[in-house]
């Protein structure tokens, strides 16, 4: 399933007020709100539609707009703003039933105080400084998770923060009723990739179900020779093909086999409306190769993927792809593979047996075939490349037994200075923040998985917004992390989630 067009999503702009002020003031409130909603809708930073909704002035109007937001399929969240004072007991019943994410925009129509003309009419109209505090109180009193963005509505930084929240809301929306398929079960004896799929569905809205690998093989075996011809030609066009894989090359049959696997998995996912999948090298009966280039290209098209049965990471990769849609850079399944402990130049080499998404590639990937010492299958075809340098992050969802934890480590990817001529897989080199020792220690203390979703185009802010929408624990390892505070945070979180 390809990525949704973010412009097909709506965020509703809802302004609170009350009847006290009289029709003239309320008319002005409505006009100002329309102007703000229109400006946000037009902002080049905001990827979704921002829709003005009539100003709400009573408990009934508030309740009704929340019902409508809940039941409008493409409404992914609401932005609220109290231009005037809107007594917040009026909001209780509406907020009680709201099922969509909420952003509280704490702004004001006028940027500046009109020093020479300000009078009590102006004061009467421009009250968000205290109106939004009344609204904030009821949200806190009701323990409702939300994002608060403060600033003038024309400020680009405000647009950027709304943008980040909209993107998180799009990822969250995409998870609701999403389906992920597992071909085979978990890699035997692995702990962190396990988890409670019933709890996950209740918390996250997506389902994970299994199919026997034989069901997939049946689809792979129906792929037509002509489709394989076309896809192999496509590989030749998009990548630097190793000579042996080219037409008439000694290993061309393996390329055809890889193409057949890709077409089969793609067909299976399309027919079942799946947004991602997992496989495992321990259960590939009837498939010639471990899906390498197939998983890489399906990820590039927006599918979530996790190796060795890792459904939590498959779902997370999908969510990140939706959230980052249209932004420069990519998102991929990732694994911390091996370390470089050179003093003053500590590095993590991230990679996987095969399945790294070419959306993070720096330049044209090469398409190669090499032996794989694991799984006992034929040599798999894969894309090999280096990833781009720059700020990035690793994210993982872990099942702590009584809750899910979203753990994020901000990293700085660096350009490889060596050629790595014998490494036959796609790879990334990064430095964890705040430094290698602290970053890795914190990750391990938090129970972070070896699998992650790696993002070049999302930030800790996107991830925190997303965790808050999911109502799960969010733990960040970044430039300010120190282990003393971090350990205490984990302890206190344990108590908070008891
Ligand atoms: Mn793995």
GROMACS .gro file of C-alpha atoms and ligand atoms in nm:
model
  499
    1UNK     CA    1   0.000   0.000   0.000
    2UNK     CA    2   0.160   0.319  -0.113
    3UNK     CA    3   0.184   0.625   0.107
    4UNK     CA    4  -0.125   0.841   0.152
    5UNK     CA    5  -0.138   1.191   0.007
    6UNK     CA    6  -0.112   1.410   0.318
    7UNK     CA    7  -0.324   1.678   0.150
    8UNK     CA    8  -0.617   1.436   0.162
    9UNK     CA    9  -0.616   1.474   0.541
   10UNK     CA   10  -0.796   1.747   0.734
   11UNK     CA   11  -0.712   1.916   1.061
   12UNK     CA   12  -1.003   2.115   1.200
   13UNK     CA   13  -0.948   2.462   1.339
   14UNK     CA   14  -1.192   2.509   1.627
   15UNK     CA   15  -1.220   2.840   1.810
   16UNK     CA   16  -1.385   2.857   2.150
   17UNK     CA   17  -1.586   3.150   2.281
   18UNK     CA   18  -1.919   3.210   2.459
   19UNK     CA   19  -2.244   3.405   2.404
   20UNK     CA   20  -2.158   3.665   2.670
   21UNK     CA   21  -1.983   3.896   2.422
   22UNK     CA   22  -2.278   3.952   2.189
   23UNK     CA   23  -2.311   3.894   1.814
   24UNK     CA   24  -2.086   4.178   1.700
   25UNK     CA   25  -1.779   4.056   1.889
   26UNK     CA   26  -1.853   3.694   1.796
   27UNK     CA   27  -1.867   3.795   1.430
   28UNK     CA   28  -1.518   3.943   1.464
   29UNK     CA   29  -1.395   3.631   1.642
   30UNK     CA   30  -1.522   3.421   1.352
   31UNK     CA   31  -1.357   3.644   1.092
   32UNK     CA   32  -1.023   3.635   1.270
   33UNK     CA   33  -1.040   3.258   1.310
   34UNK     CA   34  -1.119   3.215   0.942
   35UNK     CA   35  -0.819   3.426   0.854
   36UNK     CA   36  -0.588   3.222   1.078
   37UNK     CA   37  -0.721   2.888   0.949
   38UNK     CA   38  -0.679   3.007   0.590
   39UNK     CA   39  -0.320   3.118   0.657
   40UNK     CA   40  -0.231   2.783   0.816
   41UNK     CA   41  -0.399   2.602   0.529
   42UNK     CA   42  -0.188   2.796   0.280
   43UNK     CA   43   0.140   2.762   0.473
   44UNK     CA   44   0.410   2.585   0.275
   45UNK     CA   45   0.516   2.416   0.598
   46UNK     CA   46   0.183   2.248   0.670
   47UNK     CA   47   0.124   1.933   0.464
   48UNK     CA   48  -0.248   1.877   0.541
   49UNK     CA   49  -0.562   2.086   0.493
   50UNK     CA   50  -0.655   2.316   0.780
   51UNK     CA   51  -1.034   2.356   0.784
   52UNK     CA   52  -1.212   2.639   0.963
   53UNK     CA   53  -1.507   2.527   1.179
   54UNK     CA   54  -1.771   2.769   1.310
   55UNK     CA   55  -1.685   2.922   1.648
   56UNK     CA   56  -1.821   2.711   1.936
   57UNK     CA   57  -2.007   2.897   2.211
   58UNK     CA   58  -2.197   2.633   2.409
   59UNK     CA   59  -2.155   2.280   2.551
   60UNK     CA   60  -2.385   2.148   2.275
   61UNK     CA   61  -2.182   2.304   1.993
   62UNK     CA   62  -1.858   2.176   2.144
   63UNK     CA   63  -1.996   1.824   2.188
   64UNK     CA   64  -2.133   1.817   1.834
   65UNK     CA   65  -1.810   1.927   1.669
   66UNK     CA   66  -1.621   1.656   1.863
   67UNK     CA   67  -1.870   1.391   1.746
   68UNK     CA   68  -1.818   1.513   1.391
   69UNK     CA   69  -1.438   1.510   1.424
   70UNK     CA   70  -1.447   1.156   1.561
   71UNK     CA   71  -1.662   1.027   1.278
   72UNK     CA   72  -1.508   1.213   0.984
   73UNK     CA   73  -1.276   0.960   0.829
   74UNK     CA   74  -1.014   1.199   0.691
   75UNK     CA   75  -1.008   1.430   0.995
   76UNK     CA   76  -0.678   1.340   1.166
   77UNK     CA   77  -0.692   1.589   1.452
   78UNK     CA   78  -0.815   1.922   1.581
   79UNK     CA   79  -0.648   2.254   1.660
   80UNK     CA   80  -0.817   2.455   1.935
   81UNK     CA   81  -0.778   2.821   2.019
   82UNK     CA   82  -0.968   3.044   2.262
   83UNK     CA   83  -0.975   3.388   2.099
   84UNK     CA   84  -1.187   3.509   2.392
   85UNK     CA   85  -1.269   3.347   2.722
   86UNK     CA   86  -1.455   3.017   2.677
   87UNK     CA   87  -1.558   2.883   3.019
   88UNK     CA   88  -1.405   2.538   3.019
   89UNK     CA   89  -1.676   2.341   3.196
   90UNK     CA   90  -1.852   2.380   2.861
   91UNK     CA   91  -1.573   2.167   2.710
   92UNK     CA   92  -1.583   1.871   2.948
   93UNK     CA   93  -1.835   1.652   2.771
   94UNK     CA   94  -1.689   1.721   2.429
   95UNK     CA   95  -1.332   1.649   2.541
   96UNK     CA   96  -1.450   1.331   2.718
   97UNK     CA   97  -1.551   1.173   2.389
   98UNK     CA   98  -1.278   1.317   2.162
   99UNK     CA   99  -1.085   1.035   1.994
  100UNK     CA  100  -0.859   1.242   1.769
  101UNK     CA  101  -0.528   1.413   1.855
  102UNK     CA  102  -0.551   1.771   1.982
  103UNK     CA  103  -0.314   2.062   1.936
  104UNK     CA  104  -0.374   2.367   2.151
  105UNK     CA  105  -0.258   2.672   1.960
  106UNK     CA  106  -0.188   2.948   2.207
  107UNK     CA  107  -0.185   3.248   1.978
  108UNK     CA  108  -0.345   3.589   1.941
  109UNK     CA  109  -0.490   3.760   1.636
  110UNK     CA  110  -0.288   4.079   1.683
  111UNK     CA  111   0.082   4.031   1.690
  112UNK     CA  112   0.149   4.360   1.869
  113UNK     CA  113  -0.030   4.558   2.133
  114UNK     CA  114  -0.170   4.868   1.952
  115UNK     CA  115  -0.014   5.105   2.202
  116UNK     CA  116  -0.197   5.420   2.096
  117UNK     CA  117  -0.542   5.281   2.030
  118UNK     CA  118  -0.580   5.000   2.280
  119UNK     CA  119  -0.905   5.035   2.475
  120UNK     CA  120  -1.145   4.804   2.659
  121UNK     CA  121  -1.312   4.690   2.334
  122UNK     CA  122  -0.974   4.560   2.220
  123UNK     CA  123  -0.917   4.395   2.558
  124UNK     CA  124  -1.263   4.239   2.541
  125UNK     CA  125  -1.189   4.081   2.204
  126UNK     CA  126  -0.825   3.973   2.243
  127UNK     CA  127  -0.827   3.757   2.554
  128UNK     CA  128  -0.648   3.439   2.449
  129UNK     CA  129  -0.370   3.506   2.704
  130UNK     CA  130  -0.618   3.412   2.975
  131UNK     CA  131  -0.883   3.228   2.769
  132UNK     CA  132  -0.626   2.965   2.670
  133UNK     CA  133  -0.522   2.926   3.034
  134UNK     CA  134  -0.878   2.833   3.128
  135UNK     CA  135  -0.878   2.578   2.845
  136UNK     CA  136  -0.536   2.446   2.947
  137UNK     CA  137  -0.659   2.390   3.300
  138UNK     CA  138  -0.946   2.165   3.198
  139UNK     CA  139  -0.720   1.962   2.968
  140UNK     CA  140  -0.473   1.912   3.253
  141UNK     CA  141  -0.750   1.844   3.502
  142UNK     CA  142  -0.885   1.574   3.269
  143UNK     CA  143  -0.531   1.437   3.209
  144UNK     CA  144  -0.563   1.476   2.833
  145UNK     CA  145  -0.244   1.446   2.628
  146UNK     CA  146  -0.203   1.729   2.382
  147UNK     CA  147   0.055   1.951   2.221
  148UNK     CA  148   0.068   2.318   2.315
  149UNK     CA  149   0.219   2.550   2.054
  150UNK     CA  150   0.278   2.912   2.155
  151UNK     CA  151   0.341   3.205   1.923
  152UNK     CA  152   0.191   3.437   1.668
  153UNK     CA  153   0.005   3.250   1.394
  154UNK     CA  154   0.210   3.412   1.117
  155UNK     CA  155   0.540   3.298   1.269
  156UNK     CA  156   0.705   3.032   1.053
  157UNK     CA  157   0.835   2.856   1.361
  158UNK     CA  158   0.475   2.811   1.478
  159UNK     CA  159   0.388   2.665   1.135
  160UNK     CA  160   0.682   2.429   1.161
  161UNK     CA  161   0.571   2.300   1.499
  162UNK     CA  162   0.216   2.253   1.371
  163UNK     CA  163   0.365   2.075   1.071
  164UNK     CA  164   0.548   1.830   1.297
  165UNK     CA  165   0.232   1.756   1.490
  166UNK     CA  166   0.028   1.713   1.169
  167UNK     CA  167   0.283   1.463   1.043
  168UNK     CA  168   0.267   1.267   1.369
  169UNK     CA  169  -0.114   1.275   1.345
  170UNK     CA  170  -0.096   1.141   0.988
  171UNK     CA  171   0.120   0.851   1.106
  172UNK     CA  172  -0.117   0.786   1.392
  173UNK     CA  173  -0.420   0.801   1.162
  174UNK     CA  174  -0.250   0.556   0.925
  175UNK     CA  175  -0.211   0.302   1.206
  176UNK     CA  176  -0.583   0.295   1.282
  177UNK     CA  177  -0.725  -0.024   1.129
  178UNK     CA  178  -0.393  -0.091   0.954
  179UNK     CA  179  -0.306  -0.455   0.889
  180UNK     CA  180   0.042  -0.606   0.912
  181UNK     CA  181   0.118  -0.961   0.806
  182UNK     CA  182   0.380  -1.196   0.945
  183UNK     CA  183   0.514  -1.468   0.720
  184UNK     CA  184   0.612  -1.727   0.977
  185UNK     CA  185   0.658  -1.657   1.345
  186UNK     CA  186   0.931  -1.492   1.549
  187UNK     CA  187   1.296  -1.593   1.521
  188UNK     CA  188   1.334  -1.872   1.774
  189UNK     CA  189   1.427  -1.767   2.129
  190UNK     CA  190   1.450  -1.392   2.052
  191UNK     CA  191   1.290  -1.184   2.326
  192UNK     CA  192   1.264  -0.822   2.224
  193UNK     CA  193   1.085  -0.889   1.896
  194UNK     CA  194   0.807  -1.067   2.086
  195UNK     CA  195   0.526  -0.878   2.249
  196UNK     CA  196   0.156  -0.865   2.318
  197UNK     CA  197  -0.025  -0.827   1.985
  198UNK     CA  198  -0.363  -0.793   2.155
  199UNK     CA  199  -0.234  -0.510   2.375
  200UNK     CA  200  -0.074  -0.352   2.068
  201UNK     CA  201  -0.399  -0.358   1.874
  202UNK     CA  202  -0.586  -0.201   2.166
  203UNK     CA  203  -0.320   0.067   2.211
  204UNK     CA  204  -0.217   0.136   1.854
  205UNK     CA  205  -0.514   0.040   1.638
  206UNK     CA  206  -0.327  -0.191   1.400
  207UNK     CA  207  -0.360  -0.567   1.376
  208UNK     CA  208  -0.087  -0.825   1.322
  209UNK     CA  209  -0.176  -1.166   1.186
  210UNK     CA  210   0.022  -1.453   1.049
  211UNK     CA  211   0.017  -1.648   0.726
  212UNK     CA  212   0.200  -1.969   0.662
  213UNK     CA  213   0.490  -1.908   0.428
  214UNK     CA  214   0.324  -2.162   0.196
  215UNK     CA  215   0.041  -1.916   0.135
  216UNK     CA  216   0.299  -1.664   0.014
  217UNK     CA  217   0.482  -1.925  -0.194
  218UNK     CA  218   0.156  -2.004  -0.374
  219UNK     CA  219   0.134  -1.638  -0.483
  220UNK     CA  220   0.505  -1.623  -0.577
  221UNK     CA  221   0.466  -1.932  -0.793
  222UNK     CA  222   0.186  -1.770  -0.994
  223UNK     CA  223   0.404  -1.476  -1.103
  224UNK     CA  224   0.424  -1.460  -1.482
  225UNK     CA  225   0.748  -1.468  -1.675
  226UNK     CA  226   0.663  -1.142  -1.856
  227UNK     CA  227   0.627  -0.956  -1.525
  228UNK     CA  228   0.969  -1.088  -1.423
  229UNK     CA  229   1.119  -0.965  -1.753
  230UNK     CA  230   0.979  -0.617  -1.693
  231UNK     CA  231   1.097  -0.596  -1.332
  232UNK     CA  232   1.449  -0.717  -1.421
  233UNK     CA  233   1.465  -0.443  -1.687
  234UNK     CA  234   1.357  -0.200  -1.418
  235UNK     CA  235   1.635  -0.319  -1.184
  236UNK     CA  236   1.883  -0.265  -1.465
  237UNK     CA  237   1.759   0.092  -1.512
  238UNK     CA  238   1.738   0.193  -1.146
  239UNK     CA  239   2.056   0.035  -1.008
  240UNK     CA  240   2.413  -0.043  -1.101
  241UNK     CA  241   2.375  -0.411  -1.181
  242UNK     CA  242   2.669  -0.642  -1.109
  243UNK     CA  243   2.785  -0.791  -1.444
  244UNK     CA  244   2.694  -1.147  -1.344
  245UNK     CA  245   2.334  -1.036  -1.279
  246UNK     CA  246   2.290  -0.878  -1.622
  247UNK     CA  247   2.102  -1.049  -1.899
  248UNK     CA  248   2.313  -1.346  -2.019
  249UNK     CA  249   2.525  -1.310  -1.702
  250UNK     CA  250   2.608  -1.624  -1.503
  251UNK     CA  251   2.375  -1.526  -1.215
  252UNK     CA  252   2.091  -1.372  -1.413
  253UNK     CA  253   1.861  -1.656  -1.308
  254UNK     CA  254   1.906  -1.545  -0.945
  255UNK     CA  255   1.801  -1.192  -1.036
  256UNK     CA  256   1.489  -1.335  -1.198
  257UNK     CA  257   1.422  -1.537  -0.884
  258UNK     CA  258   1.456  -1.223  -0.671
  259UNK     CA  259   1.218  -1.034  -0.900
  260UNK     CA  260   0.968  -1.318  -0.877
  261UNK     CA  261   0.984  -1.303  -0.495
  262UNK     CA  262   0.930  -0.927  -0.499
  263UNK     CA  263   0.630  -0.956  -0.731
  264UNK     CA  264   0.483  -1.232  -0.518
  265UNK     CA  265   0.516  -1.046  -0.187
  266UNK     CA  266   0.387  -0.726  -0.347
  267UNK     CA  267   0.086  -0.912  -0.488
  268UNK     CA  268   0.012  -1.071  -0.151
  269UNK     CA  269   0.033  -0.735   0.031
  270UNK     CA  270  -0.184  -0.558  -0.228
  271UNK     CA  271  -0.450  -0.829  -0.228
  272UNK     CA  272  -0.472  -0.820   0.152
  273UNK     CA  273  -0.443  -0.441   0.191
  274UNK     CA  274  -0.143  -0.484   0.417
  275UNK     CA  275   0.074  -0.187   0.513
  276UNK     CA  276   0.379  -0.395   0.601
  277UNK     CA  277   0.513  -0.737   0.687
  278UNK     CA  278   0.775  -0.944   0.861
  279UNK     CA  279   0.955  -1.257   0.752
  280UNK     CA  280   1.213  -1.483   0.911
  281UNK     CA  281   1.506  -1.671   0.764
  282UNK     CA  282   1.407  -1.970   0.979
  283UNK     CA  283   1.085  -2.018   0.785
  284UNK     CA  284   1.128  -1.977   0.412
  285UNK     CA  285   1.014  -2.317   0.288
  286UNK     CA  286   0.956  -2.293  -0.085
  287UNK     CA  287   1.121  -1.952  -0.128
  288UNK     CA  288   1.456  -1.976  -0.304
  289UNK     CA  289   1.625  -1.674  -0.144
  290UNK     CA  290   1.575  -1.470   0.170
  291UNK     CA  291   1.384  -1.166   0.035
  292UNK     CA  292   1.653  -0.897   0.009
  293UNK     CA  293   1.596  -0.656  -0.276
  294UNK     CA  294   1.223  -0.732  -0.243
  295UNK     CA  295   1.206  -0.604   0.115
  296UNK     CA  296   1.430  -0.310   0.031
  297UNK     CA  297   1.215  -0.196  -0.261
  298UNK     CA  298   0.886  -0.257  -0.084
  299UNK     CA  299   1.008  -0.039   0.202
  300UNK     CA  300   1.104   0.230  -0.050
  301UNK     CA  301   0.745   0.220  -0.175
  302UNK     CA  302   0.610   0.285   0.174
  303UNK     CA  303   0.562  -0.061   0.326
  304UNK     CA  304   0.674  -0.126   0.680
  305UNK     CA  305   0.922  -0.409   0.729
  306UNK     CA  306   1.080  -0.588   1.022
  307UNK     CA  307   1.320  -0.883   1.004
  308UNK     CA  308   1.292  -1.205   1.206
  309UNK     CA  309   0.925  -1.159   1.285
  310UNK     CA  310   0.969  -0.811   1.432
  311UNK     CA  311   0.616  -0.678   1.383
  312UNK     CA  312   0.656  -0.380   1.619
  313UNK     CA  313   0.940  -0.244   1.407
  314UNK     CA  314   0.755  -0.319   1.081
  315UNK     CA  315   0.462  -0.109   1.205
  316UNK     CA  316   0.694   0.168   1.326
  317UNK     CA  317   0.880   0.184   0.994
  318UNK     CA  318   0.544   0.227   0.818
  319UNK     CA  319   0.436   0.504   1.055
  320UNK     CA  320   0.764   0.689   1.005
  321UNK     CA  321   0.728   0.664   0.629
  322UNK     CA  322   0.385   0.825   0.647
  323UNK     CA  323   0.509   1.094   0.886
  324UNK     CA  324   0.809   1.177   0.667
  325UNK     CA  325   0.615   1.167   0.343
  326UNK     CA  326   0.732   1.437   0.102
  327UNK     CA  327   1.030   1.540   0.314
  328UNK     CA  328   1.390   1.516   0.200
  329UNK     CA  329   1.555   1.193   0.322
  330UNK     CA  330   1.421   0.851   0.407
  331UNK     CA  331   1.319   0.599   0.671
  332UNK     CA  332   1.437   0.242   0.704
  333UNK     CA  333   1.443  -0.073   0.907
  334UNK     CA  334   1.782  -0.077   1.085
  335UNK     CA  335   1.998  -0.276   1.322
  336UNK     CA  336   2.294  -0.173   1.534
  337UNK     CA  337   2.546  -0.413   1.386
  338UNK     CA  338   2.902  -0.349   1.489
  339UNK     CA  339   3.115  -0.083   1.661
  340UNK     CA  340   3.422   0.124   1.591
  341UNK     CA  341   3.585   0.206   1.925
  342UNK     CA  342   3.864   0.428   1.798
  343UNK     CA  343   3.935   0.688   2.068
  344UNK     CA  344   3.767   1.021   1.983
  345UNK     CA  345   3.600   0.869   1.678
  346UNK     CA  346   3.350   0.617   1.813
  347UNK     CA  347   3.101   0.496   1.555
  348UNK     CA  348   2.814   0.253   1.516
  349UNK     CA  349   2.782   0.066   1.190
  350UNK     CA  350   2.414   0.011   1.125
  351UNK     CA  351   2.299  -0.245   0.873
  352UNK     CA  352   2.113  -0.573   0.841
  353UNK     CA  353   2.164  -0.904   0.667
  354UNK     CA  354   2.004  -0.740   0.360
  355UNK     CA  355   1.701  -0.530   0.433
  356UNK     CA  356   1.792  -0.161   0.445
  357UNK     CA  357   1.565   0.078   0.258
  358UNK     CA  358   1.719   0.260  -0.041
  359UNK     CA  359   1.521   0.573   0.055
  360UNK     CA  360   1.819   0.656   0.280
  361UNK     CA  361   2.080   0.586   0.009
  362UNK     CA  362   2.336   0.843  -0.089
  363UNK     CA  363   2.357   0.797  -0.466
  364UNK     CA  364   2.254   0.514  -0.694
  365UNK     CA  365   2.257   0.175  -0.517
  366UNK     CA  366   2.432  -0.118  -0.676
  367UNK     CA  367   2.246  -0.444  -0.716
  368UNK     CA  368   2.462  -0.738  -0.615
  369UNK     CA  369   2.452  -1.105  -0.529
  370UNK     CA  370   2.659  -1.261  -0.252
  371UNK     CA  371   2.645  -1.565  -0.032
  372UNK     CA  372   2.455  -1.540   0.295
  373UNK     CA  373   2.583  -1.772   0.564
  374UNK     CA  374   2.251  -1.783   0.745
  375UNK     CA  375   1.924  -1.955   0.660
  376UNK     CA  376   2.061  -2.218   0.422
  377UNK     CA  377   1.903  -2.067   0.110
  378UNK     CA  378   2.034  -1.968  -0.232
  379UNK     CA  379   2.247  -1.652  -0.251
  380UNK     CA  380   2.017  -1.352  -0.219
  381UNK     CA  381   2.017  -1.045  -0.442
  382UNK     CA  382   2.039  -0.718  -0.255
  383UNK     CA  383   2.096  -0.345  -0.298
  384UNK     CA  384   2.425  -0.215  -0.159
  385UNK     CA  385   2.482   0.151  -0.075
  386UNK     CA  386   2.602   0.404   0.180
  387UNK     CA  387   2.351   0.628   0.351
  388UNK     CA  388   2.377   1.005   0.361
  389UNK     CA  389   2.539   1.200   0.643
  390UNK     CA  390   2.358   1.436   0.879
  391UNK     CA  391   2.123   1.436   1.177
  392UNK     CA  392   1.908   1.126   1.212
  393UNK     CA  393   1.744   0.914   1.479
  394UNK     CA  394   1.681   0.556   1.580
  395UNK     CA  395   1.343   0.469   1.725
  396UNK     CA  396   1.212   0.149   1.874
  397UNK     CA  397   0.894   0.036   2.044
  398UNK     CA  398   0.953  -0.211   2.326
  399UNK     CA  399   0.694  -0.408   2.519
  400UNK     CA  400   0.768  -0.356   2.890
  401UNK     CA  401   0.499  -0.603   2.994
  402UNK     CA  402   0.258  -0.349   3.143
  403UNK     CA  403   0.307  -0.085   2.873
  404UNK     CA  404   0.479   0.006   2.550
  405UNK     CA  405   0.779   0.236   2.549
  406UNK     CA  406   0.886   0.444   2.250
  407UNK     CA  407   1.260   0.494   2.281
  408UNK     CA  408   1.446   0.737   2.057
  409UNK     CA  409   1.816   0.809   2.023
  410UNK     CA  410   1.923   1.112   1.823
  411UNK     CA  411   2.236   1.038   1.620
  412UNK     CA  412   2.464   1.208   1.372
  413UNK     CA  413   2.527   1.004   1.060
  414UNK     CA  414   2.872   1.046   0.912
  415UNK     CA  415   3.016   0.991   0.569
  416UNK     CA  416   3.225   0.672   0.556
  417UNK     CA  417   3.588   0.762   0.508
  418UNK     CA  418   3.683   0.408   0.406
  419UNK     CA  419   3.554   0.210   0.108
  420UNK     CA  420   3.437  -0.111   0.286
  421UNK     CA  421   3.503  -0.307  -0.036
  422UNK     CA  422   3.413  -0.647   0.109
  423UNK     CA  423   3.097  -0.551   0.295
  424UNK     CA  424   2.812  -0.676   0.075
  425UNK     CA  425   2.524  -0.491   0.242
  426UNK     CA  426   2.381  -0.141   0.269
  427UNK     CA  427   2.512   0.043   0.574
  428UNK     CA  428   2.509   0.361   0.777
  429UNK     CA  429   2.771   0.500   1.012
  430UNK     CA  430   2.654   0.718   1.298
  431UNK     CA  431   2.756   0.872   1.626
  432UNK     CA  432   2.492   0.841   1.898
  433UNK     CA  433   2.410   1.152   2.105
  434UNK     CA  434   2.521   1.269   2.352
  435UNK     CA  435   2.826   1.045   2.299
  436UNK     CA  436   2.887   0.678   2.227
  437UNK     CA  437   2.926   0.559   2.586
  438UNK     CA  438   2.631   0.748   2.729
  439UNK     CA  439   2.403   0.691   2.431
  440UNK     CA  440   2.460   0.316   2.412
  441UNK     CA  441   2.443   0.272   2.790
  442UNK     CA  442   2.114   0.461   2.806
  443UNK     CA  443   1.971   0.259   2.518
  444UNK     CA  444   2.062  -0.066   2.691
  445UNK     CA  445   1.929   0.051   3.029
  446UNK     CA  446   1.598   0.140   2.863
  447UNK     CA  447   1.571  -0.208   2.709
  448UNK     CA  448   1.595  -0.073   2.354
  449UNK     CA  449   1.585  -0.334   2.080
  450UNK     CA  450   1.865  -0.416   1.838
  451UNK     CA  451   1.615  -0.342   1.561
  452UNK     CA  452   1.505   0.015   1.501
  453UNK     CA  453   1.330   0.240   1.259
  454UNK     CA  454   1.598   0.479   1.135
  455UNK     CA  455   1.490   0.821   1.018
  456UNK     CA  456   1.675   1.092   0.831
  457UNK     CA  457   1.382   1.332   0.810
  458UNK     CA  458   1.199   1.313   1.143
  459UNK     CA  459   1.296   1.463   1.477
  460UNK     CA  460   1.247   1.388   1.844
  461UNK     CA  461   0.956   1.633   1.836
  462UNK     CA  462   0.769   1.424   1.576
  463UNK     CA  463   0.832   1.115   1.783
  464UNK     CA  464   0.718   1.270   2.110
  465UNK     CA  465   0.400   1.400   1.949
  466UNK     CA  466   0.340   1.052   1.809
  467UNK     CA  467   0.395   0.882   2.148
  468UNK     CA  468   0.153   1.124   2.310
  469UNK     CA  469  -0.114   1.045   2.052
  470UNK     CA  470  -0.059   0.676   2.123
  471UNK     CA  471  -0.064   0.752   2.497
  472UNK     CA  472   0.254   0.555   2.558
  473UNK     CA  473   0.578   0.624   2.739
  474UNK     CA  474   0.833   0.832   2.548
  475UNK     CA  475   1.200   0.818   2.638
  476UNK     CA  476   1.456   1.032   2.456
  477UNK     CA  477   1.832   0.993   2.446
  478UNK     CA  478   1.973   1.316   2.307
  479UNK     CA  479   2.232   1.586   2.356
  480UNK     CA  480   2.125   1.656   2.716
  481UNK     CA  481   2.112   1.296   2.839
  482UNK     CA  482   2.316   1.203   3.143
  483UNK     CA  483   2.299   0.861   3.297
  484UNK     CA  484   2.222   0.973   3.651
  485UNK     CA  485   1.905   1.153   3.543
  486UNK     CA  486   1.825   0.892   3.283
  487UNK     CA  487   1.824   0.605   3.533
  488UNK     CA  488   1.600   0.805   3.761
  489UNK     CA  489   1.365   0.883   3.472
  490UNK     CA  490   1.330   0.512   3.400
  491UNK     CA  491   1.264   0.437   3.768
  492UNK     CA  492   1.008   0.715   3.798
  493UNK     CA  493   0.839   0.610   3.475
  494UNK     CA  494   0.804   0.261   3.617
  495UNK     CA  495   0.620   0.409   3.911
  496UNK     CA  496   0.412   0.640   3.689
  497UNK     CA  497   0.293   0.347   3.477
  498UNK     CA  498   0.216   0.113   3.769
  499LIG    MN1  499   1.783  -0.857   1.278
   0.00000   0.00000   0.00000
